[in-house]
């Protein structure tokens, strides 16, 4: 009898304990804040900014002058899909003008006399298509309209671009802009020479940005991204002078291949004679010579931009009628 009473009492107490545990658990879950599922959304943007080229004519070893002396412009449009509070994907189209000039970079700077002697210059309008992933350092809110005021982010991806470097002919030869790749200024395309370089190449964009919420439907963002390219010919300078300039395609190719002795800087019209005389005097009356016209690492370019982004409101999902 005692055992039966003990068993019944034990089962009764266990039942009460289980009921209390269930009640406590339900209260705990009730008091726990509800975390809404993130609602993906999209945005489209337009941006304007600057572009800077780094290569033989603007070495990154002197980053301040390389960035600012020949800074140009870019214009861009993009589509962004926000997948999670921290990750987005972006497709962008960018037109960027790049430019470099040995004369401008080296004038009055004896450390760069080699560039002053070479006297090359170029401009190149790059058309870039990029696909990048964006990582938000601070997470977004639960949907398009719950965006935080400030979001710093990192991005990286892959890009393809078309380009076409051009330079001005000498002052006494018309001073006109001409495309350089068809000329084969380093002997490309000649028997035994290198193949002409491609006018389509790839790049890896890497950068950082900051996005600010302007109002319910608009964001403003600022970013800077380096493009590490797969070509050394954004500037048409990547190899050696041709062994016999007279073998080049035409007189224009000969003029634009070796510009050491030009008395006037073709792009801006600066007088080169005093600089040439100084360098010759410092080298026993002769100008130093070299076979290298370019070479080294592949070229890079930096794009900065201010974007205005429009938030595309997601469709409101209503429950089905019954």
mmCIF file of N, CA and C in Angstrom, residues 54-55 58-67:
data_model
loop_
_atom_site.group_PDB
_atom_site.id
_atom_site.type_symbol
_atom_site.label_atom_id
_atom_site.label_comp_id
_atom_site.label_asym_id
_atom_site.label_seq_id
_atom_site.Cartn_x
_atom_site.Cartn_y
_atom_site.Cartn_z
ATOM 1 N N UNK A 54 47.880 53.687 -62.830
ATOM 2 C CA UNK A 54 49.193 53.363 -62.272
ATOM 3 C C UNK A 54 49.894 52.405 -63.229
ATOM 4 N N UNK A 55 51.065 52.820 -63.685
ATOM 5 C CA UNK A 55 51.815 51.998 -64.621
ATOM 6 C C UNK A 55 53.155 52.642 -64.920
ATOM 7 N N UNK A 58 53.129 56.398 -64.757
ATOM 8 C CA UNK A 58 52.663 56.954 -63.491
ATOM 9 C C UNK A 58 52.884 55.915 -62.395
ATOM 10 N N UNK A 59 54.139 55.699 -61.994
ATOM 11 C CA UNK A 59 54.467 54.586 -61.088
ATOM 12 C C UNK A 59 53.847 54.737 -59.709
ATOM 13 N N UNK A 60 53.292 53.632 -59.215
ATOM 14 C CA UNK A 60 52.636 53.645 -57.908
ATOM 15 C C UNK A 60 53.648 53.788 -56.774
ATOM 16 N N UNK A 61 54.943 53.648 -57.088
ATOM 17 C CA UNK A 61 55.976 53.883 -56.077
ATOM 18 C C UNK A 61 55.945 55.325 -55.574
ATOM 19 N N UNK A 62 55.366 56.229 -56.363
ATOM 20 C CA UNK A 62 55.151 57.616 -55.950
ATOM 21 C C UNK A 62 53.636 57.838 -55.908
ATOM 22 N N UNK A 63 52.942 57.278 -54.887
ATOM 23 C CA UNK A 63 51.486 57.173 -54.940
ATOM 24 C C UNK A 63 50.736 58.494 -55.000
ATOM 25 N N UNK A 64 51.226 59.524 -54.330
ATOM 26 C CA UNK A 64 50.493 60.793 -54.314
ATOM 27 C C UNK A 64 50.468 61.415 -55.703
ATOM 28 N N UNK A 65 51.646 61.539 -56.327
ATOM 29 C CA UNK A 65 51.694 62.118 -57.667
ATOM 30 C C UNK A 65 51.017 61.214 -58.694
ATOM 31 N N UNK A 66 51.182 59.898 -58.528
ATOM 32 C CA UNK A 66 50.549 58.971 -59.463
ATOM 33 C C UNK A 66 49.033 59.087 -59.406
ATOM 34 N N UNK A 67 48.501 59.342 -58.232
ATOM 35 C CA UNK A 67 47.049 59.423 -58.073
ATOM 36 C C UNK A 67 46.488 60.750 -58.561
#
